[in-house]
Coordinates of C-alpha atoms and ligand atoms in Angstrom, one line a residue:
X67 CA 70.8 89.9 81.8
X68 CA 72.5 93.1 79.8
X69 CA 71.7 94.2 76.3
X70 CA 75.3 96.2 77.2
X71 CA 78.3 95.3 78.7
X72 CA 81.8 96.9 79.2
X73 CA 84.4 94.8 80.4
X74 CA 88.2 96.4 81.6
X75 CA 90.6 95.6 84.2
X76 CA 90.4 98.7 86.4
X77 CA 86.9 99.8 86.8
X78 CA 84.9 102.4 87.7
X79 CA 85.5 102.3 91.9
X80 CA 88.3 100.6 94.0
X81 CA 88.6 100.2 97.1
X82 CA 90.8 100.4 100.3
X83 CA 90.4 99.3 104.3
X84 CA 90.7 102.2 106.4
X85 CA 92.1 101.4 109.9
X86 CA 88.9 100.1 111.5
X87 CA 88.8 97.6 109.1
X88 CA 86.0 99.0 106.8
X89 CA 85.9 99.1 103.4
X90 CA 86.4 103.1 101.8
X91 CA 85.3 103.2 98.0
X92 CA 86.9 105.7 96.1
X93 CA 85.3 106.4 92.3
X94 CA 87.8 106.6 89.4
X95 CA 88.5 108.9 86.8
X96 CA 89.6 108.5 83.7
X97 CA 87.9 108.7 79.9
X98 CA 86.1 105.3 80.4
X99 CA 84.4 106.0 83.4
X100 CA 83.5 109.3 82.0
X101 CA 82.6 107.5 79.5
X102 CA 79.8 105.4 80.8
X103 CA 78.3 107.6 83.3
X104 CA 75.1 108.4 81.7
X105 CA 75.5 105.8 78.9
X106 CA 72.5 103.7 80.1
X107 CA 72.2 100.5 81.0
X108 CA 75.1 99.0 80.9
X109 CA 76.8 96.2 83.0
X110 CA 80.4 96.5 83.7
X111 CA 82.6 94.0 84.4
X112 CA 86.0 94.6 86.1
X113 CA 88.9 92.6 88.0
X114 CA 89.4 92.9 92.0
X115 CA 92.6 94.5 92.1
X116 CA 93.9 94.6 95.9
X117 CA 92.8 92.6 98.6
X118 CA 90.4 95.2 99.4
X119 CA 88.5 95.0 96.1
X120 CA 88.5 90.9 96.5
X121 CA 86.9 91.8 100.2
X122 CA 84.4 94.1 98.4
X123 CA 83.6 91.7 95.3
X124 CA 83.2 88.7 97.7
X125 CA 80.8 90.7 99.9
X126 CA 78.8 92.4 97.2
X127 CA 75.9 89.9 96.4
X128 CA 77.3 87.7 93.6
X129 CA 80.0 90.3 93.1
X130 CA 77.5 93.2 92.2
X131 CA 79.3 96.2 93.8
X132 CA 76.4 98.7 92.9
X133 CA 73.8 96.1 94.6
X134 CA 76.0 96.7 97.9
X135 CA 75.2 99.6 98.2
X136 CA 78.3 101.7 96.9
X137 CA 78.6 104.9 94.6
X138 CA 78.9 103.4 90.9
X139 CA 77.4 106.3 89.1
X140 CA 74.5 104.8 86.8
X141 CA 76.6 101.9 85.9
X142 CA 75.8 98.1 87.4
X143 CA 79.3 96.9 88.3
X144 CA 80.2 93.3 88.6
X145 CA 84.1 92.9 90.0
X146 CA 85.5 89.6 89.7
X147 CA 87.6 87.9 92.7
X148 CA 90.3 86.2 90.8
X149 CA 92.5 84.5 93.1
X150 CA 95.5 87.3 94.0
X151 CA 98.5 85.1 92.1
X152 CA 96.2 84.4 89.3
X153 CA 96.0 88.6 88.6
X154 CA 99.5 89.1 89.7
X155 CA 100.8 87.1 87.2
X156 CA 97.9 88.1 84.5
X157 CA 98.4 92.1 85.3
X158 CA 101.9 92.4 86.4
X159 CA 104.0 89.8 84.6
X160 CA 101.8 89.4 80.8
X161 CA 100.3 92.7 80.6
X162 CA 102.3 95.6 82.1
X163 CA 105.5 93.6 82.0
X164 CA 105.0 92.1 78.4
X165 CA 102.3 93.5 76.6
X166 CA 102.6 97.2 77.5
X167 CA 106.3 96.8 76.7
X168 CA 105.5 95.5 73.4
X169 CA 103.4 97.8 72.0
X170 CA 105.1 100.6 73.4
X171 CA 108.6 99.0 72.5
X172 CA 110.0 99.9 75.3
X173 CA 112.2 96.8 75.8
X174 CA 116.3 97.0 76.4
X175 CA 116.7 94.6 73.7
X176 CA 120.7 93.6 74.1
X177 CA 119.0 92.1 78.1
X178 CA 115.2 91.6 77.1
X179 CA 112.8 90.2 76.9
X180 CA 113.8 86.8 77.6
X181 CA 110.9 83.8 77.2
X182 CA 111.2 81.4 79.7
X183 CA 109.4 79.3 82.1
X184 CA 108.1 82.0 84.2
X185 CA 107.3 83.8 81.1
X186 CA 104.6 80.9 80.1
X187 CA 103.5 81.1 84.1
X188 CA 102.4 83.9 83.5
X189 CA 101.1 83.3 80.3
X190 CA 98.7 80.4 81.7
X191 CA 97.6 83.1 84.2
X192 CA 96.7 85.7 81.2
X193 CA 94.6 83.2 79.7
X194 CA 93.1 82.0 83.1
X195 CA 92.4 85.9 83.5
X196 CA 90.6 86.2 80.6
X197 CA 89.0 83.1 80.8
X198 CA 86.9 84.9 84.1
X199 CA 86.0 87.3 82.2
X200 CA 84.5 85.5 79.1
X201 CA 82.6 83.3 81.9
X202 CA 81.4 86.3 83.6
X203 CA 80.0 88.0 80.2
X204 CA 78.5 85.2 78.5
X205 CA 76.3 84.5 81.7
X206 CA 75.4 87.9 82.4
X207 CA 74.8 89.2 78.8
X208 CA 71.2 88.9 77.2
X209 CA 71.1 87.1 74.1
X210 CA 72.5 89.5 71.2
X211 CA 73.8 91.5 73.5
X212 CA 76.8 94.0 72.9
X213 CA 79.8 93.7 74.5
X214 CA 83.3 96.2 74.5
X215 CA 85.7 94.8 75.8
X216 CA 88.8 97.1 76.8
X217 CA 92.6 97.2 76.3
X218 CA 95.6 94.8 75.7
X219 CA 94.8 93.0 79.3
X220 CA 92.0 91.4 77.7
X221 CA 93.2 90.5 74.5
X222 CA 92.1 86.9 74.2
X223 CA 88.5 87.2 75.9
X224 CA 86.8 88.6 72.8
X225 CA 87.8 84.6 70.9
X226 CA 86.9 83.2 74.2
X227 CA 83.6 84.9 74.4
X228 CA 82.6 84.0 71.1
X229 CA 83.1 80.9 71.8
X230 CA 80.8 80.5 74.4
X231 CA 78.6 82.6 73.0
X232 CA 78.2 82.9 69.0
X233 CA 75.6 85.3 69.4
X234 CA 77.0 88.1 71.2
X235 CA 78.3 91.6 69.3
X236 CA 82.0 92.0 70.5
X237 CA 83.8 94.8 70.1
X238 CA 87.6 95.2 71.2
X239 CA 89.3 98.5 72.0
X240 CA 92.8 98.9 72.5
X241 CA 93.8 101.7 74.5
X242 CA 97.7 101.9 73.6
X243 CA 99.6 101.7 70.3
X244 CA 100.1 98.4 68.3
X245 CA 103.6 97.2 67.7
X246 CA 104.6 96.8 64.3
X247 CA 105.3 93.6 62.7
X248 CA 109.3 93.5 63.0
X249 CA 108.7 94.2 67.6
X250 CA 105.7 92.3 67.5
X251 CA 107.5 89.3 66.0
X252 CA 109.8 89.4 69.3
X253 CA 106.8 87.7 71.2
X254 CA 107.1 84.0 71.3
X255 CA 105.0 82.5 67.3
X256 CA 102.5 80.8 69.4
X257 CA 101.5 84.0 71.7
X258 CA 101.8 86.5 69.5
X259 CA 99.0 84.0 67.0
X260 CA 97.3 83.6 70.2
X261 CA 97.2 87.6 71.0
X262 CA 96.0 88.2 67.4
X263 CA 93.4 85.5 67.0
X264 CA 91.8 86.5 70.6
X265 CA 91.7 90.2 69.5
X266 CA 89.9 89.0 65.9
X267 CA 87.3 87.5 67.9
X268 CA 85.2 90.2 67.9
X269 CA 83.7 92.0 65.1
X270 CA 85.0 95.2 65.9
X271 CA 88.8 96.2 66.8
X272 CA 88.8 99.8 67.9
X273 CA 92.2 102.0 67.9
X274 CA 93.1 105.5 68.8
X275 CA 94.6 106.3 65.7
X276 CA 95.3 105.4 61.9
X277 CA 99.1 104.3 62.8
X278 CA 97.9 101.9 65.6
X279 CA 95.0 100.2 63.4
X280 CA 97.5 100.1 60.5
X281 CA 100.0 98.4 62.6
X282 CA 97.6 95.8 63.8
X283 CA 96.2 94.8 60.3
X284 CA 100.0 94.6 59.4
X285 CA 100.5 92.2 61.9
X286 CA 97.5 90.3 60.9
X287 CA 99.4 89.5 58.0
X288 CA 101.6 87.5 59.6
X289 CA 99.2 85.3 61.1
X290 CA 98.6 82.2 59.4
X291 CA 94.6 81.6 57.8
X292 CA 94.1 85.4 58.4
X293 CA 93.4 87.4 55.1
X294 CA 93.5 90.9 55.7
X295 CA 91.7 93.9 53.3
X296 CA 93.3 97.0 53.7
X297 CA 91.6 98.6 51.6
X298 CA 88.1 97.8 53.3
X299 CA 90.0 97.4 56.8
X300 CA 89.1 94.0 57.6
X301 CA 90.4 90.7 58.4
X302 CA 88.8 87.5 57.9
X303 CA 90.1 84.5 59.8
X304 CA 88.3 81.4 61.7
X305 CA 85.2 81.5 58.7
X306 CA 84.6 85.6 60.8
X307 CA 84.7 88.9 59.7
X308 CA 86.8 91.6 62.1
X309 CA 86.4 95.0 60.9
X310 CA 88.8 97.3 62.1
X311 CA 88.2 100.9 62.9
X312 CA 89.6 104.5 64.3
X313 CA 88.0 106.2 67.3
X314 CA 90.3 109.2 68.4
X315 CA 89.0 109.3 72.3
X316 CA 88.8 113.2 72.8
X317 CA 87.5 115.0 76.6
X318 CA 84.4 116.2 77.6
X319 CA 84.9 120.2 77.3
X320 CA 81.6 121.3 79.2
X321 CA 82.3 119.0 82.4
X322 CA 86.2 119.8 82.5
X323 CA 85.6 123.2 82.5
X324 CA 83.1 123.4 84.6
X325 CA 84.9 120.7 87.1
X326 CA 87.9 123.9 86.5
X327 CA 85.9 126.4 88.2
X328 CA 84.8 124.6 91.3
X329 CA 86.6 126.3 94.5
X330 CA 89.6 123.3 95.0
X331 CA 90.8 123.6 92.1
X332 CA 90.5 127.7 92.0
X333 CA 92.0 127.4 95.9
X334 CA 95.0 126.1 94.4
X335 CA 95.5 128.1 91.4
X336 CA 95.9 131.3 93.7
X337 CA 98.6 128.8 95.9
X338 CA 100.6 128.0 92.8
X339 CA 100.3 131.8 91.7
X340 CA 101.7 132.9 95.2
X341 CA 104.5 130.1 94.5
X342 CA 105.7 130.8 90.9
X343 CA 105.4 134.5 91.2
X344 CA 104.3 136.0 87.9
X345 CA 107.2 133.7 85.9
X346 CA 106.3 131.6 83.1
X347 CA 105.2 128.3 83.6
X348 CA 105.8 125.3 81.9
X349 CA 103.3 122.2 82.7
X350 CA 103.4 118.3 82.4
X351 CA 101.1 115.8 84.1
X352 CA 101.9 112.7 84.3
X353 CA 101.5 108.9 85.4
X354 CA 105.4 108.1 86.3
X355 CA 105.4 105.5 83.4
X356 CA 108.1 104.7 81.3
X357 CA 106.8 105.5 78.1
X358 CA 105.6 109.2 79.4
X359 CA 109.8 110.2 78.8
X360 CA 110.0 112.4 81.8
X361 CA 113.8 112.3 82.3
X362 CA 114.7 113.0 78.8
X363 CA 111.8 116.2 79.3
X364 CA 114.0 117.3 82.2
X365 CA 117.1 117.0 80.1
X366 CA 115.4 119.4 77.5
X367 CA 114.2 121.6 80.3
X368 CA 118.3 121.7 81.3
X369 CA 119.3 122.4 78.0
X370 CA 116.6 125.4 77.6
X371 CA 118.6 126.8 80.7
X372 CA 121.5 126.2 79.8
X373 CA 121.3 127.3 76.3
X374 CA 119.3 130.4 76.6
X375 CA 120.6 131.7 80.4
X376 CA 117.9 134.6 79.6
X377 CA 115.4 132.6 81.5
X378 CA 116.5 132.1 84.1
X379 CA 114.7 133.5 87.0
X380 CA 111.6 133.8 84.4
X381 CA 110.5 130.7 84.1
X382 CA 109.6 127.8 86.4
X383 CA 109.0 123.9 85.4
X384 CA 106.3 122.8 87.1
X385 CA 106.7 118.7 86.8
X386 CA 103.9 116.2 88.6
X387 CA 104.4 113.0 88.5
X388 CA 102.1 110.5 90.1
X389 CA 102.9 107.2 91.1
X390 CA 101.9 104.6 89.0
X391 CA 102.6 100.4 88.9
X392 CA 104.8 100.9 91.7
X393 CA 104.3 96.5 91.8
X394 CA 107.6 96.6 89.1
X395 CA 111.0 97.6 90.1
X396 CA 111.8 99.0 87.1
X397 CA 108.8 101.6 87.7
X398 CA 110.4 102.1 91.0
X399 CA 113.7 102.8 89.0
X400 CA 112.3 105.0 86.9
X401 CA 111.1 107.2 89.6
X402 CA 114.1 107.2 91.0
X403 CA 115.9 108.2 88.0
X404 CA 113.1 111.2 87.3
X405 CA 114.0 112.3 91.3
X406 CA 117.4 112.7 90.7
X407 CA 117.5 114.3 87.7
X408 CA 115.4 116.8 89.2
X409 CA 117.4 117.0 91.9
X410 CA 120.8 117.5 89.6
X411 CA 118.7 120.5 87.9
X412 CA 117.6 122.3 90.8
X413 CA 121.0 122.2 92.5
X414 CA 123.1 123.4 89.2
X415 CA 120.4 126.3 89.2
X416 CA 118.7 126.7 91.7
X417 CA 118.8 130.3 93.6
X418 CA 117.9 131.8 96.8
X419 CA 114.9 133.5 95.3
X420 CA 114.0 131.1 91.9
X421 CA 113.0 127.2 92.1
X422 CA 113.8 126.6 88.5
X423 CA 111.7 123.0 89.3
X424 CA 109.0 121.8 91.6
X425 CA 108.5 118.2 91.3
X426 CA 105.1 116.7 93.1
X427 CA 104.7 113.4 93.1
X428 CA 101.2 113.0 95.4
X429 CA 98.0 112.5 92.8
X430 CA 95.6 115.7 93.5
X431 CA 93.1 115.8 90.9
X432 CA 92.4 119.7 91.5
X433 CA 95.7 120.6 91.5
X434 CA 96.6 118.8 88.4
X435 CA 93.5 121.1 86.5
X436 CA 95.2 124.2 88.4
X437 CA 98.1 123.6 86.5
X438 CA 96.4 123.6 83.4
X439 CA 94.9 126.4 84.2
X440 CA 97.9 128.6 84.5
X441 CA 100.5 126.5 82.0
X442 CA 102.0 128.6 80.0
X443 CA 103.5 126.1 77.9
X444 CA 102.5 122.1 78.2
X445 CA 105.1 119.3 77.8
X446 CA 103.9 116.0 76.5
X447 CA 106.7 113.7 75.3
X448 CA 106.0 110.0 75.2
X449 CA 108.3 108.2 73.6
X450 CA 104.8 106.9 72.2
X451 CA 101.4 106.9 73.9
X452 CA 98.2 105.3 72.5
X453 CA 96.4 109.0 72.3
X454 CA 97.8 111.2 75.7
X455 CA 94.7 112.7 76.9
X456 CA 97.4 115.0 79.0
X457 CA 97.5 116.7 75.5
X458 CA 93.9 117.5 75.3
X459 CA 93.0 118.3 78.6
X460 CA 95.5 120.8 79.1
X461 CA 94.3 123.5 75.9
X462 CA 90.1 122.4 77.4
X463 CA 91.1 123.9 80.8
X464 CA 93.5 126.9 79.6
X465 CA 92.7 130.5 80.9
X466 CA 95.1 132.5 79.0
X467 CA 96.2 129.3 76.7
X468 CA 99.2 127.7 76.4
X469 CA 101.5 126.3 73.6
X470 CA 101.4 122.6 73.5
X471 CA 105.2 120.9 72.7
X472 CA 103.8 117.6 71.4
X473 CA 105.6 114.2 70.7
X474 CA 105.5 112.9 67.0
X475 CA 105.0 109.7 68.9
X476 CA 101.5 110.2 70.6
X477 CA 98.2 109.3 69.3
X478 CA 97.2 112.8 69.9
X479 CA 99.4 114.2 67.3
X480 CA 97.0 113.0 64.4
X481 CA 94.4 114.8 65.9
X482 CA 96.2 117.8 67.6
X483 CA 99.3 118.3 65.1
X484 CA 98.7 121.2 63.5
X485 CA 98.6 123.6 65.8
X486 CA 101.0 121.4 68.5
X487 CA 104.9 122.1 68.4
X488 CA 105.6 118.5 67.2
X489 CA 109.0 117.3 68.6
X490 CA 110.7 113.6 67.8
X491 CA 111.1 112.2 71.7
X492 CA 114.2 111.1 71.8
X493 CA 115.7 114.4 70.4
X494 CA 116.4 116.2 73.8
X495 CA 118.1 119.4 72.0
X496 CA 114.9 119.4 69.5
X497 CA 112.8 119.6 72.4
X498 CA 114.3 122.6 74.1
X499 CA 114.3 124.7 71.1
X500 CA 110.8 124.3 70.8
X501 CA 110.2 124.9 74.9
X502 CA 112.2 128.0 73.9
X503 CA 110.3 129.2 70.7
X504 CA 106.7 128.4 73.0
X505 CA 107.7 130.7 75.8
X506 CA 108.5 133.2 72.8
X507 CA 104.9 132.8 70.7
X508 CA 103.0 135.7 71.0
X509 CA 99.7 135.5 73.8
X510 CA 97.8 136.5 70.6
X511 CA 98.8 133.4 68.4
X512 CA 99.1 131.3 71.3
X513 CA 95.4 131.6 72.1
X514 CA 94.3 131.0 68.5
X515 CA 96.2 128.0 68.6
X516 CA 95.6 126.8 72.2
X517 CA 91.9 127.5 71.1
X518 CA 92.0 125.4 67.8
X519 CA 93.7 123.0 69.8
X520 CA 90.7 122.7 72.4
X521 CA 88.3 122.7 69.6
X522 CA 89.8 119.2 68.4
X523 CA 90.2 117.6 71.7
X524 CA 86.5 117.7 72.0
X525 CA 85.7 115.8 68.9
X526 CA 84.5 113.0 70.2
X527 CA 84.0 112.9 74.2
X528 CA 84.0 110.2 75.7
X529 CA 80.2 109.1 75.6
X530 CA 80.1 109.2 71.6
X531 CA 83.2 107.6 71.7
X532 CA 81.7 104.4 73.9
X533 CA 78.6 105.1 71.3
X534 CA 80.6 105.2 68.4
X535 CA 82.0 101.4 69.6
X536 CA 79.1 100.4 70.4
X537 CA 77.0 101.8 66.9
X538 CA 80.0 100.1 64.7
X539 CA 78.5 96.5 66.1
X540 CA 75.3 96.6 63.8
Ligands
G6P119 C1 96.8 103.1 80.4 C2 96.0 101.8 80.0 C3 94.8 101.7 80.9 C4 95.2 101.7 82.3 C5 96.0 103.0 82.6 C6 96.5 103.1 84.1 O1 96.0 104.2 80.0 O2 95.6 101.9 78.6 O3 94.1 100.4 80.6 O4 94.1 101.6 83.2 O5 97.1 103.1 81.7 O6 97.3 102.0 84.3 P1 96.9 101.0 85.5 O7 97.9 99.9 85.4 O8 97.2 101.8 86.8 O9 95.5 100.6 85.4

């Protein structure tokens, strides 16, 4: 039995089967797991998410990954086998496919979304998916226990836990924006009450920023029985009190720096030197996700060459772009679409002696904190992100420091603004005149700024941030 428990769909380790046939763990990154290492003792509870993990959960006694023997840090880890169609339908069709879309509004609305029969499949699988996960909690957790649960893939288990278990302290964090009303309203009545009520089982609803808590209470509005404070930021509905609250997820300065000076990630800053030559540099990292805006960043990047032919030859765009969700075709589109555009740019200028764009698309951890490193300027342009932790890691790992070109859109923007060159997303020509005035700000403001900026994005590291969830329960 756990006094704490964390519950998300990707946890802390996955797994894959190496040619043999054995099973290789590999440890995640990522704030959350940052998060917990260190945190105590806390149970987490994840979900299986390839047929190696469901090998590795079935194996592991009773699920308990960290009992097998494997690398979980100081966190107990339980991963739960749901049957493959169940989480492909929970995962793939509800949350990336609906729910991420949602809240990110990143729908083609004249085409979609479009509600049908396979839309309340996957629906029953959602709630079959969460439903594992409220079992698994309310057996494992002590009585009074707290509980976070994390993100819009488990969006009804904190009504479903309470449920089962009155006595528990839920908290819910969502990791992404919240639709407002009018895009939340294109969710079919009876899911979108559904989505709500789940989340306002538990006494806590965390967001990344003001806009995204705001968003959510607005929404509450609409939902039937629910009677929401603003003022106090709470919402009473089902005879309970949800209080809703802001917890601005920043990095862990100390450990990314001193992760920054280990010899990989020094190894390839001197390889990307010998690359780029001594021309400017302009960074962004990235998941290749829809919302990230990476083609419309490459059409800024174009228009900064095209508009201001004094750079070229001076500057290089260094672009990485990791694979992500690669389950959905129109992830796989996406990628496409960012390849080609890439290609269209280095091929209209493109010289002997100048790559005006690399464009890596293979994850290396190292090599993504090398970039930081050297960026002279970093490019973060969502067309709206939950926070963008992109945007603070960059000015943490800095040398020289660089100018951050921010979207309006991102999370990060409430905390970083100020000293961010705040661009609207969807403006591409906006955009390159502030790429253009970053490469032009003096190294002396430029390191003020990058250094105000690093100062901010360590507010609250990831462990006060879990503590900060988990203090707002009592
Ligand atoms: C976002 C979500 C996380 C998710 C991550 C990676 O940051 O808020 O919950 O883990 O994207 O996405 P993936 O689908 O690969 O877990």
């Amino acid at each position: 039995m756990s006094r704490v428990l964390v519950a998300s769909n990707r946890g802390p380790v996955s797994f894959s089967t190496a040619d043999d046939g054995t099973l290789v763990p590999r440890r995640g990154g990522g704030g959350l797991v940052s998060g917990l290492t260190g945190a105590g003792e806390v149970l987490w509870v994840c979900a299986a998410l390839s047929e190696a993990d469901r090998t590795a959960a079935r194996k592991a006694p009773d699920g308990r990954i960290d009992q097998a023997g494997h690398d979980t840090g100081d966190a107990a880890v339980r991963m739960l086998d749901i049957p493959a169609a169940t989480f492909e339908r929970a995962y793939n069709g509800m949350a990336n496919s609906t729910l991420w879309f949602v809240h990110h509004m990143l729908y083609d609305l004249p085409g979609e979304p479009c509600f049908d029969a396979r839309a309340r499949r996957d629906r029953q699988s959602y709630e079959a998916y969460n439903a594992a996960f409220a079992d698994a909690l309310a057996r494992d957790a002590a009585p009074g226990a707290k509980v976070a649960v994390q993100d819009y893939h488990l969006a009804l288990a904190p009504a479903m836990l309470r449920e089962r278990r009155p006595d528990l302290r839920i908290a819910h964090f969502s990791h992404t924006p919240w639709a407002p009303p009018d895009y939340f309203r294109l969710l079919p009545d009876d899911l979108g009450a559904a989505l709500l009520a789940g989340v306002l089982g538990a006494d806590h609803a965390g967001f990344l920023a003001e806009r995204w808590a705001s968003a959510f209470l607005a929404c509450c509005e609409l939902l039937p029985g629910a009677r929401v404070d603003h003022a106090a930021r709470t919402v009473r509905y089902a005879g309970h009190v949800t209080h809703v609250g802001v917890h601005g997820l920043g990095v862990d300065g100390p450990a990314l720096r001193s992760r920054a000076s280990e010899p990989d990630v020094l190894a390839r800053e001197t390889a990307l030197r010998d690359r780029v030559g001594d021309r400017r540099l302009i960074v962004r990292i990235d998941r290749t996700e829809l919302s990230k805006n990476i083609v419309r960043g490459l059409a800024a990047y174009r228009e900064l060459l095209t508009d201001h032919p004094e750079w070229h030859g001076r500057v290089t765009h260094l672009v990485f772009a990791y694979p992500s969700r690669t389950d959905l075709a129109v992830y796989r589109a996406y990628t496409d679409a960012v390849l080609r555009t890439a290609a269209d740019i280095r091929a209209e200028f493109g010289t002997a002696d100048w790559e005006p764009l690399i464009v890596e698309v293979n994850d290396d951890y190292p090599r993504s904190l090398a970039a930081y490193a050297l960026a002279d300027v970093l490019l973060v342009n969502p067309v709206r992100d939950g926070m963008n932790l992109v945007a603070k890691e960059g000015p943490v790992v800095s040398r020289d420091g660089c100018a951050l070109v921010l979207s309006r859109e991102a999370g990060a923007a409430a905390d970083l603004g100020e000293d961010a060159l705040t661009v609207n997303p969807f403006d591409v020509s906006q955009t390159a005149a502030a790429l253009h005035r970053a490469l032009l700000m003096p190294a002396d403001v430029r390191a003020a700024r990058c250094a105000r900026l690093a100062e901010r994005a360590t507010a609250l590291p990831p462990r006060a941030w879990l503590a900060a969830q988990l203090a707002a329960l009592d």
